[in-house]
């Protein structure tokens, strides 16, 4: 009787283990994605790059829409000069209000940085903007300086505009252009379902 009870208990525990493992395996796992390199390639804005250092303060960046639900997990930035207190802002485009601001330390010029942040949840098909306020940036254009047509789709992110606001105030951009991009500012996005 004791052996039968132990065998039954062992079989039950094994079944529970197999079921719990199979449930974990069924959970989708999505890779983090970053749009910037492919965005520059698709727009051909990687053809010409200029460095702007101490060129006046601007709040500038990209409007974008996630095509799936997910989280921003980190900020990516590279500048042609050091910027110890670079302000990066995420905006609700519809209301033009700040969702979150982060201050990051870009210690060295021409160095790519990845700054982890607390997850910022994004809603599928909702329009957002990411901006930074800086007097240093790279200007990226096509060789012929021609305009591009938005949106530009990269993975699960649709980029719909580049814009800027002149000054150091945290103000939603009011000027938009299709013939260049100033940055480099992006983020890592991870789909959640």
mmCIF file of C-alpha atoms in Angstrom:
data_model
loop_
_atom_site.group_PDB
_atom_site.id
_atom_site.type_symbol
_atom_site.label_atom_id
_atom_site.label_comp_id
_atom_site.label_asym_id
_atom_site.label_seq_id
_atom_site.Cartn_x
_atom_site.Cartn_y
_atom_site.Cartn_z
ATOM 1 C CA UNK A 1 0.000 0.000 0.000
ATOM 2 C CA UNK A 2 2.841 2.358 0.928
ATOM 3 C CA UNK A 3 4.615 1.761 -2.418
ATOM 4 C CA UNK A 4 1.388 2.350 -4.346
ATOM 5 C CA UNK A 5 0.781 5.604 -2.469
ATOM 6 C CA UNK A 6 4.355 6.776 -3.124
ATOM 7 C CA UNK A 7 4.076 5.848 -6.821
ATOM 8 C CA UNK A 8 0.765 7.731 -7.088
ATOM 9 C CA UNK A 9 2.243 10.770 -5.331
ATOM 10 C CA UNK A 10 5.308 10.655 -7.591
ATOM 11 C CA UNK A 11 3.152 10.438 -10.723
ATOM 12 C CA UNK A 12 0.987 13.339 -9.505
ATOM 13 C CA UNK A 13 4.058 15.506 -8.796
ATOM 14 C CA UNK A 14 5.532 14.639 -12.178
ATOM 15 C CA UNK A 15 2.259 15.571 -13.888
ATOM 16 C CA UNK A 16 2.141 18.925 -12.038
ATOM 17 C CA UNK A 17 5.749 19.623 -13.028
ATOM 18 C CA UNK A 18 5.100 18.797 -16.708
ATOM 19 C CA UNK A 19 1.955 20.966 -16.778
ATOM 20 C CA UNK A 20 3.703 23.923 -15.117
ATOM 21 C CA UNK A 21 6.664 23.634 -17.505
ATOM 22 C CA UNK A 22 4.429 23.456 -20.543
ATOM 23 C CA UNK A 23 2.523 26.581 -19.418
ATOM 24 C CA UNK A 24 5.798 28.497 -19.125
ATOM 25 C CA UNK A 25 6.825 27.314 -22.586
ATOM 26 C CA UNK A 26 3.511 28.548 -24.038
ATOM 27 C CA UNK A 27 4.156 32.125 -22.888
ATOM 28 C CA UNK A 28 5.362 34.134 -25.890
ATOM 29 C CA UNK A 29 8.812 35.632 -25.576
ATOM 30 C CA UNK A 30 9.510 38.725 -27.663
ATOM 31 C CA UNK A 31 12.882 40.214 -28.513
ATOM 32 C CA UNK A 32 13.678 43.843 -27.768
ATOM 33 C CA UNK A 33 13.770 45.977 -30.875
ATOM 34 C CA UNK A 34 15.295 49.331 -31.738
ATOM 35 C CA UNK A 35 14.177 51.248 -34.811
ATOM 36 C CA UNK A 36 16.939 53.830 -35.349
ATOM 37 C CA UNK A 37 19.428 52.039 -37.643
ATOM 38 C CA UNK A 38 16.711 50.699 -39.960
ATOM 39 C CA UNK A 39 14.878 54.059 -39.904
ATOM 40 C CA UNK A 40 18.052 55.803 -41.098
ATOM 41 C CA UNK A 41 18.544 53.181 -43.811
ATOM 42 C CA UNK A 42 14.929 53.225 -45.044
ATOM 43 C CA UNK A 43 14.866 57.028 -45.207
ATOM 44 C CA UNK A 44 18.409 57.179 -46.631
ATOM 45 C CA UNK A 45 19.183 59.755 -43.929
ATOM 46 C CA UNK A 46 22.401 57.833 -43.231
ATOM 47 C CA UNK A 47 23.872 59.163 -46.511
ATOM 48 C CA UNK A 48 25.076 62.489 -45.048
ATOM 49 C CA UNK A 49 25.897 63.234 -41.394
ATOM 50 C CA UNK A 50 26.826 66.592 -39.902
ATOM 51 C CA UNK A 51 27.929 67.364 -36.342
ATOM 52 C CA UNK A 52 26.332 70.276 -34.497
ATOM 53 C CA UNK A 53 28.005 71.295 -31.226
ATOM 54 C CA UNK A 54 26.799 74.204 -29.071
ATOM 55 C CA UNK A 55 24.344 75.091 -31.840
ATOM 56 C CA UNK A 56 21.458 76.452 -29.772
ATOM 57 C CA UNK A 57 18.949 74.593 -27.616
ATOM 58 C CA UNK A 58 16.142 72.596 -29.185
ATOM 59 C CA UNK A 59 13.509 70.102 -28.031
ATOM 60 C CA UNK A 60 13.494 67.602 -30.902
ATOM 61 C CA UNK A 61 12.627 64.041 -31.808
ATOM 62 C CA UNK A 62 10.231 61.635 -33.491
ATOM 63 C CA UNK A 63 6.504 60.977 -33.335
ATOM 64 C CA UNK A 64 5.748 57.256 -33.379
ATOM 65 C CA UNK A 65 3.002 54.676 -32.915
ATOM 66 C CA UNK A 66 3.480 51.130 -31.604
ATOM 67 C CA UNK A 67 1.515 48.595 -33.662
ATOM 68 C CA UNK A 68 1.435 46.204 -30.684
ATOM 69 C CA UNK A 69 1.218 46.566 -26.911
ATOM 70 C CA UNK A 70 4.635 46.768 -25.272
ATOM 71 C CA UNK A 71 7.149 48.547 -23.069
ATOM 72 C CA UNK A 72 9.995 50.945 -23.613
ATOM 73 C CA UNK A 73 12.806 49.457 -21.520
ATOM 74 C CA UNK A 74 15.736 51.765 -22.250
ATOM 75 C CA UNK A 75 16.812 54.967 -23.977
ATOM 76 C CA UNK A 76 19.541 55.006 -26.640
ATOM 77 C CA UNK A 77 21.451 58.186 -27.394
ATOM 78 C CA UNK A 78 24.630 59.341 -29.088
ATOM 79 C CA UNK A 79 25.776 62.963 -29.411
ATOM 80 C CA UNK A 80 28.761 64.748 -30.959
ATOM 81 C CA UNK A 81 29.554 66.309 -27.543
ATOM 82 C CA UNK A 82 29.228 65.352 -23.880
ATOM 83 C CA UNK A 83 25.952 66.241 -22.154
ATOM 84 C CA UNK A 84 25.901 65.370 -18.432
ATOM 85 C CA UNK A 85 22.212 66.251 -17.927
ATOM 86 C CA UNK A 86 20.438 65.411 -21.163
ATOM 87 C CA UNK A 87 16.676 65.589 -20.720
ATOM 88 C CA UNK A 88 14.692 62.964 -22.648
ATOM 89 C CA UNK A 89 10.903 63.275 -22.716
ATOM 90 C CA UNK A 90 8.099 60.930 -23.731
ATOM 91 C CA UNK A 91 4.906 62.703 -24.827
ATOM 92 C CA UNK A 92 1.262 61.869 -25.410
ATOM 93 C CA UNK A 93 0.899 63.292 -28.917
ATOM 94 C CA UNK A 94 -2.867 63.802 -28.774
ATOM 95 C CA UNK A 95 -2.757 65.959 -25.632
ATOM 96 C CA UNK A 96 0.837 67.176 -26.108
ATOM 97 C CA UNK A 97 1.507 66.400 -22.453
ATOM 98 C CA UNK A 98 4.545 64.837 -20.811
ATOM 99 C CA UNK A 99 4.197 61.159 -19.916
ATOM 100 C CA UNK A 100 7.685 60.840 -18.448
ATOM 101 C CA UNK A 101 11.037 62.638 -18.388
ATOM 102 C CA UNK A 102 14.410 61.053 -17.808
ATOM 103 C CA UNK A 103 17.760 62.791 -17.293
ATOM 104 C CA UNK A 104 20.755 60.852 -18.583
ATOM 105 C CA UNK A 105 24.496 61.432 -18.555
ATOM 106 C CA UNK A 106 26.145 61.342 -21.972
ATOM 107 C CA UNK A 107 29.724 61.370 -20.684
ATOM 108 C CA UNK A 108 31.637 61.122 -23.961
ATOM 109 C CA UNK A 109 31.134 62.499 -27.453
ATOM 110 C CA UNK A 110 30.500 60.107 -30.341
ATOM 111 C CA UNK A 111 29.754 57.245 -27.959
ATOM 112 C CA UNK A 112 26.574 55.185 -28.085
ATOM 113 C CA UNK A 113 24.789 54.917 -24.722
ATOM 114 C CA UNK A 114 21.964 52.669 -23.577
ATOM 115 C CA UNK A 115 20.224 53.817 -20.392
ATOM 116 C CA UNK A 116 17.865 51.360 -18.680
ATOM 117 C CA UNK A 117 14.652 52.914 -17.391
ATOM 118 C CA UNK A 118 11.632 51.640 -15.501
ATOM 119 C CA UNK A 119 9.351 50.075 -18.108
ATOM 120 C CA UNK A 120 7.131 52.615 -19.850
ATOM 121 C CA UNK A 121 3.980 50.836 -21.060
ATOM 122 C CA UNK A 122 2.725 51.820 -24.508
ATOM 123 C CA UNK A 123 -0.769 51.281 -25.862
ATOM 124 C CA UNK A 124 -1.171 49.699 -29.284
ATOM 125 C CA UNK A 125 -2.043 52.223 -32.032
ATOM 126 C CA UNK A 126 -1.644 55.254 -29.713
ATOM 127 C CA UNK A 127 0.608 58.050 -30.970
ATOM 128 C CA UNK A 128 3.590 59.163 -28.853
ATOM 129 C CA UNK A 129 6.705 61.299 -29.256
ATOM 130 C CA UNK A 130 10.216 60.979 -27.875
ATOM 131 C CA UNK A 131 12.318 64.149 -27.664
ATOM 132 C CA UNK A 132 15.541 65.367 -26.138
ATOM 133 C CA UNK A 133 16.590 68.903 -25.299
ATOM 134 C CA UNK A 134 20.115 69.618 -26.417
ATOM 135 C CA UNK A 135 22.390 72.061 -28.179
ATOM 136 C CA UNK A 136 24.363 69.138 -29.673
ATOM 137 C CA UNK A 137 23.163 66.677 -32.306
ATOM 138 C CA UNK A 138 23.894 64.907 -35.566
ATOM 139 C CA UNK A 139 22.054 66.146 -38.636
ATOM 140 C CA UNK A 140 21.225 63.320 -41.027
ATOM 141 C CA UNK A 141 20.088 63.895 -44.607
ATOM 142 C CA UNK A 142 19.897 62.234 -47.978
ATOM 143 C CA UNK A 143 22.678 63.185 -50.403
ATOM 144 C CA UNK A 144 20.164 65.004 -52.628
ATOM 145 C CA UNK A 145 18.413 66.650 -49.612
ATOM 146 C CA UNK A 146 15.048 65.395 -50.853
ATOM 147 C CA UNK A 147 12.046 64.790 -48.614
ATOM 148 C CA UNK A 148 10.820 61.426 -47.410
ATOM 149 C CA UNK A 149 7.245 60.215 -47.044
ATOM 150 C CA UNK A 150 6.041 59.215 -43.576
ATOM 151 C CA UNK A 151 5.122 56.866 -41.987
ATOM 152 C CA UNK A 152 8.229 54.717 -41.877
ATOM 153 C CA UNK A 153 7.546 51.261 -40.410
ATOM 154 C CA UNK A 154 10.324 49.492 -38.537
ATOM 155 C CA UNK A 155 9.333 46.297 -36.743
ATOM 156 C CA UNK A 156 6.452 47.126 -34.419
ATOM 157 C CA UNK A 157 7.005 50.907 -34.529
ATOM 158 C CA UNK A 158 5.557 53.306 -37.126
ATOM 159 C CA UNK A 159 7.454 56.604 -37.234
ATOM 160 C CA UNK A 160 5.204 59.410 -38.422
ATOM 161 C CA UNK A 161 7.186 62.657 -38.106
ATOM 162 C CA UNK A 162 10.329 64.474 -37.027
ATOM 163 C CA UNK A 163 9.871 67.789 -35.225
ATOM 164 C CA UNK A 164 11.512 70.394 -33.026
ATOM 165 C CA UNK A 165 10.867 73.378 -30.783
ATOM 166 C CA UNK A 166 13.494 76.129 -30.475
ATOM 167 C CA UNK A 167 14.606 76.758 -26.888
ATOM 168 C CA UNK A 168 15.404 74.951 -23.658
ATOM 169 C CA UNK A 169 11.787 74.795 -22.426
ATOM 170 C CA UNK A 170 10.126 71.412 -22.217
ATOM 171 C CA UNK A 171 7.658 72.224 -24.989
ATOM 172 C CA UNK A 172 6.057 69.964 -27.577
ATOM 173 C CA UNK A 173 7.645 70.518 -31.012
ATOM 174 C CA UNK A 174 5.846 72.938 -33.312
ATOM 175 C CA UNK A 175 7.969 72.671 -36.461
ATOM 176 C CA UNK A 176 8.082 69.475 -38.544
ATOM 177 C CA UNK A 177 10.371 68.553 -41.451
ATOM 178 C CA UNK A 178 10.554 65.705 -43.965
ATOM 179 C CA UNK A 179 14.000 66.380 -45.449
ATOM 180 C CA UNK A 180 16.273 65.573 -42.479
ATOM 181 C CA UNK A 181 16.516 63.980 -39.055
ATOM 182 C CA UNK A 182 18.402 65.374 -36.042
ATOM 183 C CA UNK A 183 19.476 63.046 -33.228
ATOM 184 C CA UNK A 184 20.539 60.319 -32.477
ATOM 185 C CA UNK A 185 17.817 59.361 -30.018
ATOM 186 C CA UNK A 186 15.864 56.106 -29.854
ATOM 187 C CA UNK A 187 14.623 53.461 -27.440
ATOM 188 C CA UNK A 188 14.435 49.727 -26.933
ATOM 189 C CA UNK A 189 10.886 48.413 -27.261
ATOM 190 C CA UNK A 190 9.670 45.017 -26.122
ATOM 191 C CA UNK A 191 6.318 43.645 -27.202
ATOM 192 C CA UNK A 192 4.304 42.222 -24.297
ATOM 193 C CA UNK A 193 1.473 40.358 -26.060
#
